[in-house]
PDB file of C-alpha atoms and ligand atoms in Angstrom:
ATOM      1  CA  MET A  27     -16.599  11.364  -5.432  1.00 92.00           C
ATOM      2  CA  ILE A  28     -14.214   8.624  -7.177  1.00 98.00           C
ATOM      3  CA  ALA A  29      -9.958   8.433  -5.765  1.00 98.00           C
ATOM      4  CA  GLY A  30      -7.687   6.249  -5.874  1.00 98.00           C
ATOM      5  CA  ARG A  31      -4.269   6.107  -5.404  1.00 98.00           C
ATOM      6  CA  PHE A  32      -0.444   4.540  -5.600  1.00 98.00           C
ATOM      7  CA  ALA A  33       1.009   5.006  -3.245  1.00 98.00           C
ATOM      8  CA  PRO A  34       5.501   3.759  -3.539  1.00 98.00           C
ATOM      9  CA  SER A  35       7.412   3.983  -0.359  1.00 97.00           C
ATOM     10  CA  PRO A  36      11.332   5.298  -1.553  1.00 98.00           C
ATOM     11  CA  THR A  37      12.919   3.098  -0.712  1.00 96.00           C
ATOM     12  CA  GLY A  38      13.992   2.307  -4.328  1.00 96.00           C
ATOM     13  CA  PRO A  39      12.871   3.249  -8.054  1.00 97.00           C
ATOM     14  CA  LEU A  40      10.097   1.175  -9.638  1.00 98.00           C
ATOM     15  CA  HIS A  41       9.703  -1.940 -10.689  1.00 98.00           C
ATOM     16  CA  MET A  42       7.919  -4.191 -13.634  1.00 98.00           C
ATOM     17  CA  GLY A  43       5.588  -5.409 -10.329  1.00 98.00           C
ATOM     18  CA  SER A  44       4.941  -1.195  -9.227  1.00 98.00           C
ATOM     19  CA  LEU A  45       5.079  -1.236 -12.607  1.00 98.00           C
ATOM     20  CA  VAL A  46       1.228  -4.127 -13.036  1.00 98.00           C
ATOM     21  CA  THR A  47      -0.220  -2.041  -9.836  1.00 98.00           C
ATOM     22  CA  ALA A  48       0.282   0.747 -10.498  1.00 98.00           C
ATOM     23  CA  LEU A  49      -1.276  -0.007 -14.307  1.00 98.00           C
ATOM     24  CA  ALA A  50      -4.132  -1.713 -12.289  1.00 98.00           C
ATOM     25  CA  SER A  51      -4.448   1.341 -10.432  1.00 98.00           C
ATOM     26  CA  TYR A  52      -4.606   3.700 -12.829  1.00 98.00           C
ATOM     27  CA  CYS A  53      -6.852   2.217 -15.766  1.00 98.00           C
ATOM     28  CA  SER A  54      -9.198   1.355 -12.707  1.00 98.00           C
ATOM     29  CA  VAL A  55     -10.653   4.564 -11.372  1.00 98.00           C
ATOM     30  CA  LYS A  56      -9.949   6.507 -14.744  1.00 98.00           C
ATOM     31  CA  GLN A  57     -12.852   4.443 -15.758  1.00 98.00           C
ATOM     32  CA  ALA A  58     -15.308   4.800 -13.223  1.00 98.00           C
ATOM     33  CA  GLY A  59     -13.884   8.298 -14.390  1.00 98.00           C
ATOM     34  CA  GLY A  60     -12.194   8.737 -11.169  1.00 98.00           C
ATOM     35  CA  GLN A  61      -8.766  10.942 -10.098  1.00 98.00           C
ATOM     36  CA  TRP A  62      -5.179   9.184 -10.208  1.00 98.00           C
ATOM     37  CA  LEU A  63      -3.428  10.053  -6.718  1.00 98.00           C
ATOM     38  CA  VAL A  64       0.823   9.843  -6.574  1.00 98.00           C
ATOM     39  CA  ARG A  65       1.875   9.546  -2.805  1.00 98.00           C
ATOM     40  CA  ILE A  66       5.001   9.538  -1.920  1.00 98.00           C
ATOM     41  CA  ASP A  67       4.930   7.221   1.364  1.00 98.00           C
ATOM     42  CA  ASP A  68       8.851   9.118   2.732  1.00 98.00           C
ATOM     43  CA  LEU A  69       7.892   8.440   6.681  1.00 97.00           C
ATOM     44  CA  ASP A  70      10.989   5.905   7.481  1.00 95.00           C
ATOM     45  CA  PRO A  71      13.661   7.946   6.741  1.00 94.00           C
ATOM     46  CA  PRO A  72      16.079   4.930   7.879  1.00 93.00           C
ATOM     47  CA  ARG A  73      14.013   2.902   5.235  1.00 93.00           C
ATOM     48  CA  GLN A  74      14.724   5.317   2.346  1.00 96.00           C
ATOM     49  CA  ASP A  75      17.052   5.604  -0.766  1.00 94.00           C
ATOM     50  CA  PRO A  76      18.028   9.483  -1.125  1.00 94.00           C
ATOM     51  CA  ASN A  77      17.207   9.024  -5.133  1.00 96.00           C
ATOM     52  CA  ALA A  78      14.538   7.390  -5.758  1.00 97.00           C
ATOM     53  CA  GLU A  79      11.873   9.335  -5.173  1.00 97.00           C
ATOM     54  CA  ASN A  80      12.684  11.485  -8.476  1.00 97.00           C
ATOM     55  CA  ALA A  81      13.567   8.226  -9.610  1.00 98.00           C
ATOM     56  CA  ILE A  82       9.805   7.061  -8.955  1.00 98.00           C
ATOM     57  CA  ILE A  83       8.657  10.907 -10.481  1.00 98.00           C
ATOM     58  CA  ARG A  84      10.098  10.245 -13.170  1.00 98.00           C
ATOM     59  CA  SER A  85       9.160   7.166 -13.761  1.00 98.00           C
ATOM     60  CA  LEU A  86       5.510   7.386 -13.586  1.00 98.00           C
ATOM     61  CA  ALA A  87       6.018  10.275 -15.827  1.00 98.00           C
ATOM     62  CA  ALA A  88       7.793   8.267 -19.019  1.00 98.00           C
ATOM     63  CA  HIS A  89       5.420   5.973 -17.863  1.00 98.00           C
ATOM     64  CA  GLY A  90       2.650   8.328 -18.736  1.00 98.00           C
ATOM     65  CA  LEU A  91       0.821   7.623 -14.678  1.00 98.00           C
ATOM     66  CA  ASN A  92       0.193  11.373 -13.818  1.00 98.00           C
ATOM     67  CA  SER A  93      -1.234  12.567 -10.868  1.00 98.00           C
ATOM     68  CA  ASP A  94      -4.538  14.051 -10.870  1.00 98.00           C
ATOM     69  CA  ARG A  95      -3.693  16.320  -8.133  1.00 98.00           C
ATOM     70  CA  PRO A  96       0.135  17.724  -6.260  1.00 98.00           C
ATOM     71  CA  ILE A  97       1.862  14.608  -5.209  1.00 98.00           C
ATOM     72  CA  ILE A  98       1.625  14.347  -2.007  1.00 98.00           C
ATOM     73  CA  PHE A  99       4.121  13.374   0.311  1.00 98.00           C
ATOM     74  CA  GLN A 100       3.354  11.921   4.590  1.00 98.00           C
ATOM     75  CA  SER A 101       6.267  14.132   5.761  1.00 98.00           C
ATOM     76  CA  ASP A 102       4.727  16.683   5.190  1.00 98.00           C
ATOM     77  CA  HIS A 103       1.670  14.898   6.822  1.00 98.00           C
ATOM     78  CA  ALA A 104       3.081  14.777  10.553  1.00 98.00           C
ATOM     79  CA  VAL A 105       0.065  17.542  12.173  1.00 98.00           C
ATOM     80  CA  ALA A 106      -2.303  15.364  11.037  1.00 98.00           C
ATOM     81  CA  TYR A 107      -0.725  11.894  11.988  1.00 98.00           C
ATOM     82  CA  GLU A 108      -0.068  13.718  15.271  1.00 98.00           C
ATOM     83  CA  SER A 109      -3.448  14.394  16.275  1.00 98.00           C
ATOM     84  CA  ALA A 110      -4.655  11.647  15.410  1.00 98.00           C
ATOM     85  CA  LEU A 111      -2.596  10.254  17.536  1.00 98.00           C
ATOM     86  CA  GLN A 112      -4.393  12.353  20.475  1.00 98.00           C
ATOM     87  CA  LYS A 113      -7.790  11.132  18.928  1.00 98.00           C
ATOM     88  CA  LEU A 114      -7.232   7.632  19.077  1.00 98.00           C
ATOM     89  CA  THR A 115      -5.966   7.710  23.180  1.00 97.00           C
ATOM     90  CA  PRO A 116      -8.204   5.495  25.000  1.00 96.00           C
ATOM     91  CA  HIS A 117      -7.752   2.972  22.681  1.00 96.00           C
ATOM     92  CA  LEU A 118      -3.660   3.675  23.479  1.00 98.00           C
ATOM     93  CA  PHE A 119      -1.046   2.119  25.169  1.00 98.00           C
ATOM     94  CA  TYR A 120       3.002   2.406  25.784  1.00 98.00           C
ATOM     95  CA  CYS A 121       4.554  -1.054  24.955  1.00 98.00           C
ATOM     96  CA  LYS A 122       8.209  -1.726  25.819  1.00 97.00           C
ATOM     97  CA  CYS A 123       8.346  -5.794  24.691  1.00 96.00           C
ATOM     98  CA  SER A 124      11.545  -6.040  22.875  1.00 94.00           C
ATOM     99  CA  ARG A 125      11.632  -7.805  19.132  1.00 90.00           C
ATOM    100  CA  ARG A 126      13.752 -10.399  21.039  1.00 93.00           C
ATOM    101  CA  GLU A 127      10.957 -11.364  23.929  1.00 93.00           C
ATOM    102  CA  LEU A 128       7.811 -10.548  21.347  1.00 92.00           C
ATOM    103  CA  ARG A 129       9.572 -13.584  18.960  1.00 90.00           C
ATOM    104  CA  ALA A 130       8.713 -16.067  20.156  1.00 89.00           C
ATOM    105  CA  HIS A 131       4.494 -14.828  20.173  1.00 89.00           C
ATOM    106  CA  ASP A 132       2.896 -14.905  15.924  1.00 85.00           C
ATOM    107  CA  ARG A 133       1.262 -12.509  17.754  1.00 86.00           C
ATOM    108  CA  TYR A 134       1.237  -9.810  20.512  1.00 91.00           C
ATOM    109  CA  PRO A 135       0.631 -10.964  23.494  1.00 91.00           C
ATOM    110  CA  GLY A 136      -1.068  -8.091  25.527  1.00 93.00           C
ATOM    111  CA  THR A 137       1.824  -7.785  27.798  1.00 95.00           C
ATOM    112  CA  CYS A 138       2.462  -3.642  28.135  1.00 97.00           C
ATOM    113  CA  ARG A 139      -1.222  -3.809  27.681  1.00 96.00           C
ATOM    114  CA  ALA A 140      -2.472  -1.680  31.152  1.00 97.00           C
ATOM    115  CA  ALA A 141       0.297   1.061  30.914  1.00 98.00           C
ATOM    116  CA  LYS A 142      -1.409   3.554  29.922  1.00 97.00           C
ATOM    117  CA  THR A 143       0.409   6.414  30.779  1.00 96.00           C
ATOM    118  CA  PRO A 144       2.560   8.453  27.996  1.00 94.00           C
ATOM    119  CA  THR A 145       6.282   7.182  27.849  1.00 94.00           C
ATOM    120  CA  PRO A 146       9.033   8.139  26.365  1.00 92.00           C
ATOM    121  CA  ASP A 147      10.663   5.507  24.114  1.00 94.00           C
ATOM    122  CA  ARG A 148       8.509   3.243  24.254  1.00 97.00           C
ATOM    123  CA  ALA A 149       6.235   1.724  21.179  1.00 97.00           C
ATOM    124  CA  VAL A 150       2.839   3.258  21.060  1.00 98.00           C
ATOM    125  CA  ARG A 151       0.338   0.656  20.310  1.00 97.00           C
ATOM    126  CA  VAL A 152      -3.624  -0.491  19.978  1.00 96.00           C
ATOM    127  CA  LEU A 153      -5.254  -1.923  22.036  1.00 92.00           C
ATOM    128  CA  MET A 154      -7.194  -4.886  19.973  1.00 85.00           C
ATOM    129  CA  LEU A 155     -10.523  -6.046  22.364  1.00 72.00           C
ATOM    130  CA  ASP A 156     -12.125  -8.955  20.285  1.00 62.00           C
ATOM    131  CA  ALA A 157     -12.620  -6.963  16.615  1.00 60.00           C
ATOM    132  CA  GLU A 158     -13.326  -9.134  14.218  1.00 66.00           C
ATOM    133  CA  HIS A 159     -13.719  -8.114  10.843  1.00 76.00           C
ATOM    134  CA  ASP A 160     -14.586  -8.509   7.269  1.00 86.00           C
ATOM    135  CA  TYR A 161     -14.900  -6.508   4.264  1.00 91.00           C
ATOM    136  CA  THR A 162     -16.143  -6.945   1.060  1.00 95.00           C
ATOM    137  CA  ASP A 163     -12.786  -7.190  -1.770  1.00 96.00           C
ATOM    138  CA  GLY A 164     -12.708  -5.834  -5.660  1.00 98.00           C
ATOM    139  CA  PHE A 165     -10.697  -8.887  -6.601  1.00 98.00           C
ATOM    140  CA  LEU A 166     -10.782 -11.325  -3.931  1.00 96.00           C
ATOM    141  CA  GLY A 167     -14.469 -11.409  -2.936  1.00 95.00           C
ATOM    142  CA  GLN A 168     -14.923 -12.098   1.154  1.00 93.00           C
ATOM    143  CA  VAL A 169     -11.828 -11.079   3.445  1.00 92.00           C
ATOM    144  CA  ALA A 170     -12.119 -13.010   7.099  1.00 86.00           C
ATOM    145  CA  ALA A 171     -10.269 -10.379   9.208  1.00 77.00           C
ATOM    146  CA  ASP A 172      -9.730 -11.395  12.687  1.00 72.00           C
ATOM    147  CA  PHE A 173      -7.410  -9.412  14.722  1.00 63.00           C
ATOM    148  CA  THR A 174      -7.186 -11.983  17.813  1.00 59.00           C
ATOM    149  CA  THR A 175      -5.713 -14.628  16.229  1.00 61.00           C
ATOM    150  CA  GLN A 176      -3.979 -12.575  13.202  1.00 71.00           C
ATOM    151  CA  LEU A 177      -2.426  -9.453  14.493  1.00 73.00           C
ATOM    152  CA  GLY A 178      -3.023  -8.595  17.863  1.00 85.00           C
ATOM    153  CA  ASP A 179      -2.503  -4.992  18.987  1.00 92.00           C
ATOM    154  CA  PHE A 180      -0.517  -2.644  16.201  1.00 93.00           C
ATOM    155  CA  ILE A 181       2.284  -1.035  17.207  1.00 96.00           C
ATOM    156  CA  VAL A 182       1.406   2.909  16.023  1.00 98.00           C
ATOM    157  CA  LYS A 183       4.167   5.356  17.326  1.00 98.00           C
ATOM    158  CA  ARG A 184       7.660   3.553  17.329  1.00 97.00           C
ATOM    159  CA  ARG A 185      10.058   3.381  19.635  1.00 96.00           C
ATOM    160  CA  ASP A 186      11.770   5.082  17.449  1.00 95.00           C
ATOM    161  CA  GLY A 187       9.277   8.387  17.434  1.00 95.00           C
ATOM    162  CA  LEU A 188       8.222   7.625  13.415  1.00 97.00           C
ATOM    163  CA  ILE A 189       4.409   7.659  12.404  1.00 98.00           C
ATOM    164  CA  ALA A 190       3.867   4.078  11.509  1.00 98.00           C
ATOM    165  CA  TYR A 191       2.889   2.624   8.565  1.00 97.00           C
ATOM    166  CA  ASN A 192      -0.988   2.353   9.074  1.00 96.00           C
ATOM    167  CA  LEU A 193      -1.521   5.594  10.406  1.00 98.00           C
ATOM    168  CA  ALA A 194      -0.351   7.867   8.098  1.00 98.00           C
ATOM    169  CA  THR A 195      -1.685   5.265   5.014  1.00 98.00           C
ATOM    170  CA  ALA A 196      -5.277   5.208   7.498  1.00 98.00           C
ATOM    171  CA  VAL A 197      -5.390   9.456   8.333  1.00 98.00           C
ATOM    172  CA  ASP A 198      -4.062   9.771   4.712  1.00 98.00           C
ATOM    173  CA  ASP A 199      -6.726   7.888   2.847  1.00 98.00           C
ATOM    174  CA  GLY A 200      -9.495   7.685   5.291  1.00 98.00           C
ATOM    175  CA  ASP A 201     -11.795  10.765   3.906  1.00 95.00           C
ATOM    176  CA  THR A 202      -9.368  11.277   0.648  1.00 97.00           C
ATOM    177  CA  ILE A 203      -9.296   8.013  -1.422  1.00 98.00           C
ATOM    178  CA  SER A 204     -13.312   6.168  -1.756  1.00 98.00           C
ATOM    179  CA  GLU A 205     -10.675   3.303  -4.074  1.00 98.00           C
ATOM    180  CA  VAL A 206      -7.139   1.423  -2.588  1.00 98.00           C
ATOM    181  CA  LEU A 207      -6.343  -0.463  -5.320  1.00 98.00           C
ATOM    182  CA  ARG A 208      -2.965  -2.636  -4.224  1.00 98.00           C
ATOM    183  CA  GLY A 209      -1.420  -5.887  -4.173  1.00 98.00           C
ATOM    184  CA  GLN A 210      -2.337  -9.212  -2.432  1.00 96.00           C
ATOM    185  CA  ASP A 211       1.279  -8.239  -0.037  1.00 95.00           C
ATOM    186  CA  LEU A 212      -0.711  -5.912   1.602  1.00 94.00           C
ATOM    187  CA  LEU A 213      -3.182  -7.993   2.363  1.00 92.00           C
ATOM    188  CA  PRO A 214      -1.830  -8.045   6.210  1.00 88.00           C
ATOM    189  CA  VAL A 215      -2.409  -4.032   6.807  1.00 91.00           C
ATOM    190  CA  THR A 216      -6.090  -4.255   5.641  1.00 92.00           C
ATOM    191  CA  ALA A 217      -7.434  -5.082   8.641  1.00 90.00           C
ATOM    192  CA  PRO A 218      -5.427  -2.324  10.381  1.00 91.00           C
ATOM    193  CA  GLN A 219      -5.809   0.548   8.712  1.00 94.00           C
ATOM    194  CA  ARG A 220      -9.748   0.179   8.221  1.00 93.00           C
ATOM    195  CA  TYR A 221      -9.932  -0.405  12.047  1.00 92.00           C
ATOM    196  CA  LEU A 222      -7.941   2.402  12.489  1.00 95.00           C
ATOM    197  CA  MET A 223      -9.891   4.446   9.931  1.00 96.00           C
ATOM    198  CA  GLN A 224     -12.987   3.333  12.139  1.00 93.00           C
ATOM    199  CA  LEU A 225     -11.547   4.041  15.192  1.00 94.00           C
ATOM    200  CA  LEU A 226     -10.950   7.624  13.707  1.00 97.00           C
ATOM    201  CA  GLY A 227     -14.545   8.436  12.231  1.00 97.00           C
ATOM    202  CA  LEU A 228     -13.188   8.598   8.497  1.00 98.00           C
ATOM    203  CA  ASN A 229     -14.657   6.833   6.067  1.00 97.00           C
ATOM    204  CA  VAL A 230     -12.987   3.604   4.363  1.00 97.00           C
ATOM    205  CA  PRO A 231     -11.776   3.161   0.483  1.00 98.00           C
ATOM    206  CA  ASN A 232     -13.181   0.265  -1.124  1.00 98.00           C
ATOM    207  CA  TYR A 233     -10.180  -2.382  -1.358  1.00 97.00           C
ATOM    208  CA  THR A 234      -8.877  -4.771  -3.979  1.00 98.00           C
ATOM    209  CA  HIS A 235      -5.568  -7.106  -3.843  1.00 97.00           C
ATOM    210  CA  ILE A 236      -4.125  -7.883  -6.834  1.00 98.00           C
ATOM    211  CA  PRO A 237      -1.878 -11.066  -7.377  1.00 98.00           C
ATOM    212  CA  CYS A 238       1.921  -9.598  -7.252  1.00 98.00           C
ATOM    213  CA  LEU A 239       4.423 -10.003 -10.509  1.00 98.00           C
ATOM    214  CA  GLU A 240       7.122 -13.003  -9.305  1.00 98.00           C
ATOM    215  CA  PHE A 241      10.282 -14.386 -10.459  1.00 98.00           C
ATOM    216  CA  ASN A 242       9.856 -17.686 -11.846  1.00 97.00           C
ATOM    217  CA  ASP A 243      10.780 -19.503  -8.215  1.00 97.00           C
ATOM    218  CA  GLY A 244       7.626 -17.545  -6.088  1.00 97.00           C
ATOM    219  CA  THR A 245       9.654 -14.751  -5.383  1.00 97.00           C
ATOM    220  CA  LYS A 246       7.652 -11.284  -4.560  1.00 98.00           C
ATOM    221  CA  LEU A 247       9.197  -8.862  -6.971  1.00 98.00           C
ATOM    222  CA  SER A 248      11.219  -5.907  -4.477  1.00 96.00           C
ATOM    223  CA  LYS A 249      13.636  -4.507  -3.612  1.00 91.00           C
ATOM    224  CA  GLN A 250      15.057  -6.808  -1.799  1.00 92.00           C
ATOM    225  CA  SER A 251      14.254  -9.855  -4.749  1.00 96.00           C
ATOM    226  CA  HIS A 252      16.749  -7.251  -6.469  1.00 94.00           C
ATOM    227  CA  ALA A 253      13.927  -7.133  -9.219  1.00 97.00           C
ATOM    228  CA  PRO A 254      15.520  -4.943 -12.144  1.00 97.00           C
ATOM    229  CA  PRO A 255      14.724  -1.304 -11.961  1.00 98.00           C
ATOM    230  CA  LEU A 256      12.351  -0.088 -14.629  1.00 98.00           C
ATOM    231  CA  ASP A 257      13.329   1.651 -17.359  1.00 98.00           C
ATOM    232  CA  ASP A 258      12.031   4.297 -18.904  1.00 98.00           C
ATOM    233  CA  ALA A 259      13.545   4.173 -21.763  1.00 98.00           C
ATOM    234  CA  CYS A 260      11.152   1.442 -22.502  1.00 97.00           C
ATOM    235  CA  ALA A 261       7.802   2.730 -21.315  1.00 98.00           C
ATOM    236  CA  LEU A 262       6.310   1.944 -24.539  1.00 97.00           C
ATOM    237  CA  THR A 263       7.416  -2.198 -24.497  1.00 97.00           C
ATOM    238  CA  ASN A 264       6.707  -1.405 -20.662  1.00 98.00           C
ATOM    239  CA  LEU A 265       3.366  -0.353 -20.565  1.00 98.00           C
ATOM    240  CA  ARG A 266       2.008  -3.894 -22.942  1.00 98.00           C
ATOM    241  CA  ALA A 267       4.267  -6.232 -21.010  1.00 98.00           C
ATOM    242  CA  ALA A 268       2.716  -4.266 -17.665  1.00 98.00           C
ATOM    243  CA  LEU A 269      -0.851  -5.321 -19.563  1.00 98.00           C
ATOM    244  CA  GLY A 270       0.201  -8.985 -20.425  1.00 98.00           C
ATOM    245  CA  TYR A 271       0.822  -9.361 -17.356  1.00 98.00           C
ATOM    246  CA  LEU A 272      -2.713  -8.538 -16.171  1.00 98.00           C
ATOM    247  CA  GLY A 273      -4.435 -10.622 -18.643  1.00 98.00           C
ATOM    248  CA  PHE A 274      -4.284  -8.048 -21.443  1.00 98.00           C
ATOM    249  CA  ARG A 275      -3.493  -7.519 -24.688  1.00 96.00           C
ATOM    250  CA  ALA A 276      -3.141  -4.497 -26.628  1.00 95.00           C
ATOM    251  CA  PRO A 277      -3.716  -4.336 -30.645  1.00 94.00           C
ATOM    252  CA  ASP A 278      -0.500  -3.970 -31.963  1.00 90.00           C
ATOM    253  CA  PRO A 279      -0.602  -0.640 -34.268  1.00 92.00           C
ATOM    254  CA  ILE A 280      -0.662   1.772 -30.822  1.00 94.00           C
ATOM    255  CA  ASN A 281       2.313   2.816 -30.858  1.00 92.00           C
ATOM    256  CA  SER A 282       2.459   5.851 -27.909  1.00 97.00           C
ATOM    257  CA  ILE A 283       2.264   5.810 -24.906  1.00 98.00           C
ATOM    258  CA  SER A 284      -1.985   7.909 -24.456  1.00 98.00           C
ATOM    259  CA  SER A 285      -3.263   5.789 -26.976  1.00 98.00           C
ATOM    260  CA  LEU A 286      -2.225   2.781 -25.394  1.00 98.00           C
ATOM    261  CA  LEU A 287      -3.703   4.144 -21.942  1.00 98.00           C
ATOM    262  CA  SER A 288      -6.777   5.399 -23.398  1.00 98.00           C
ATOM    263  CA  TRP A 289      -6.985   2.266 -24.906  1.00 98.00           C
ATOM    264  CA  SER A 290      -6.214   0.495 -21.300  1.00 98.00           C
ATOM    265  CA  ILE A 291      -8.950   2.194 -19.150  1.00 98.00           C
ATOM    266  CA  GLN A 292     -11.618   1.382 -22.029  1.00 98.00           C
ATOM    267  CA  HIS A 293     -10.438  -2.908 -21.637  1.00 98.00           C
ATOM    268  CA  PHE A 294      -9.756  -2.832 -18.193  1.00 98.00           C
ATOM    269  CA  ASP A 295     -11.582  -5.402 -16.256  1.00 98.00           C
ATOM    270  CA  LEU A 296     -10.632  -7.105 -12.444  1.00 98.00           C
ATOM    271  CA  THR A 297     -12.198 -10.614 -14.029  1.00 97.00           C
ATOM    272  CA  GLN A 298      -9.939 -10.563 -16.437  1.00 97.00           C
ATOM    273  CA  ILE A 299      -6.451 -10.994 -14.118  1.00 98.00           C
ATOM    274  CA  PRO A 300      -6.222 -13.893 -13.758  1.00 98.00           C
ATOM    275  CA  ASP A 301      -5.010 -15.273  -9.932  1.00 98.00           C
ATOM    276  CA  LYS A 302      -1.895 -15.682 -10.915  1.00 98.00           C
ATOM    277  CA  LEU A 303      -0.386 -13.706 -13.078  1.00 98.00           C
ATOM    278  CA  PRO A 304       2.381 -15.179 -15.333  1.00 98.00           C
ATOM    279  CA  LYS A 305       5.658 -15.307 -13.774  1.00 98.00           C
ATOM    280  CA  TYR A 306       8.220 -11.523 -14.535  1.00 98.00           C
ATOM    281  CA  ARG A 307       9.511 -11.849 -18.044  1.00 95.00           C
ATOM    282  CA  PRO A 308      12.426  -9.451 -18.429  1.00 91.00           C
ATOM    283  CA  CYS A 309      11.852  -7.450 -20.875  1.00 80.00           C
TER     284      CYS A 309
HETATM  285  N1  LIG B 402       3.816   3.037   0.912  1.00 73.50           N
HETATM  286  C1  LIG B 402       3.460   1.284   0.409  1.00 73.50           C
HETATM  287  C2  LIG B 402       4.403  -0.337  -0.376  1.00 73.50           C
HETATM  288  O1  LIG B 402       5.661   1.251  -0.586  1.00 73.50           O
HETATM  289  C3  LIG B 402       2.179   0.781   0.345  1.00 73.50           C
HETATM  290  C4  LIG B 402       0.666   1.444   0.941  1.00 73.50           C
HETATM  291  C5  LIG B 402      -0.064   1.094   0.137  1.00 73.50           C
HETATM  292  O2  LIG B 402      -0.734   1.322  -1.046  1.00 73.50           O
HETATM  293  O3  LIG B 402      -0.941   1.116   0.909  1.00 73.50           O
HETATM  294  O4  LIG B 402       4.796  -0.884   0.530  1.00 73.50           O
END
């Protein structure tokens, strides 16, 4: 069963960069006859915007990008994440290093590796020993992921008790999702997520990382870089623009969202996406 997903964090409304990724994921999974799911990654309340969740759901609907199953909320999965943590116990340790102490290192130096007894107010990390892991990416080809030099032991549960993004994503993608298509900004988290799925005995999806949409100065469109929210009233224009960034031009007479999406599904081709997308131009 082919299943892909779009998994925004509700930190702000969708922007053109989000639409480009959502549309590519939607088209590639639909073209393969699979289901496309929407998941709201709402596990970090301090970073969330209370209006974002509804705005994202509204925006996706306005652009015709409807989930084939009820929308998934990570905040409903606390039990599954805790049970995954239990399974990972032999690989976990409890870290008391402060951010300041770690600032001088490019990866975790292994300071607390011997602390195997669960201790409150400590971050829970996964031990990574000589775990080298290459994989073949649908867009990038062979990707070398060397944990020992790239990342070191990473956090699965934060000191404040919140489940870390990598663990939640591994639990939610493993076994359930077969195709993860997302932006290249998320390439560094692919190795830890794949590694966690393997430790948990879950099926690992195929990964495809497409280029991110950038402003003229090379900054990625994001909430932090003040990317303008999508105007849902211009959904057709937005979708045409998103297709344009991905290297496609739909014939002019197409003037409904559903026919534009059908055309996009039919013509989507990963090999046509440029290695660098054209710079963002407000519609
Ligand atoms: N929720 C993450 C974000 O919005 C992305 C999740 C993913 O695609 O793995 O950046």
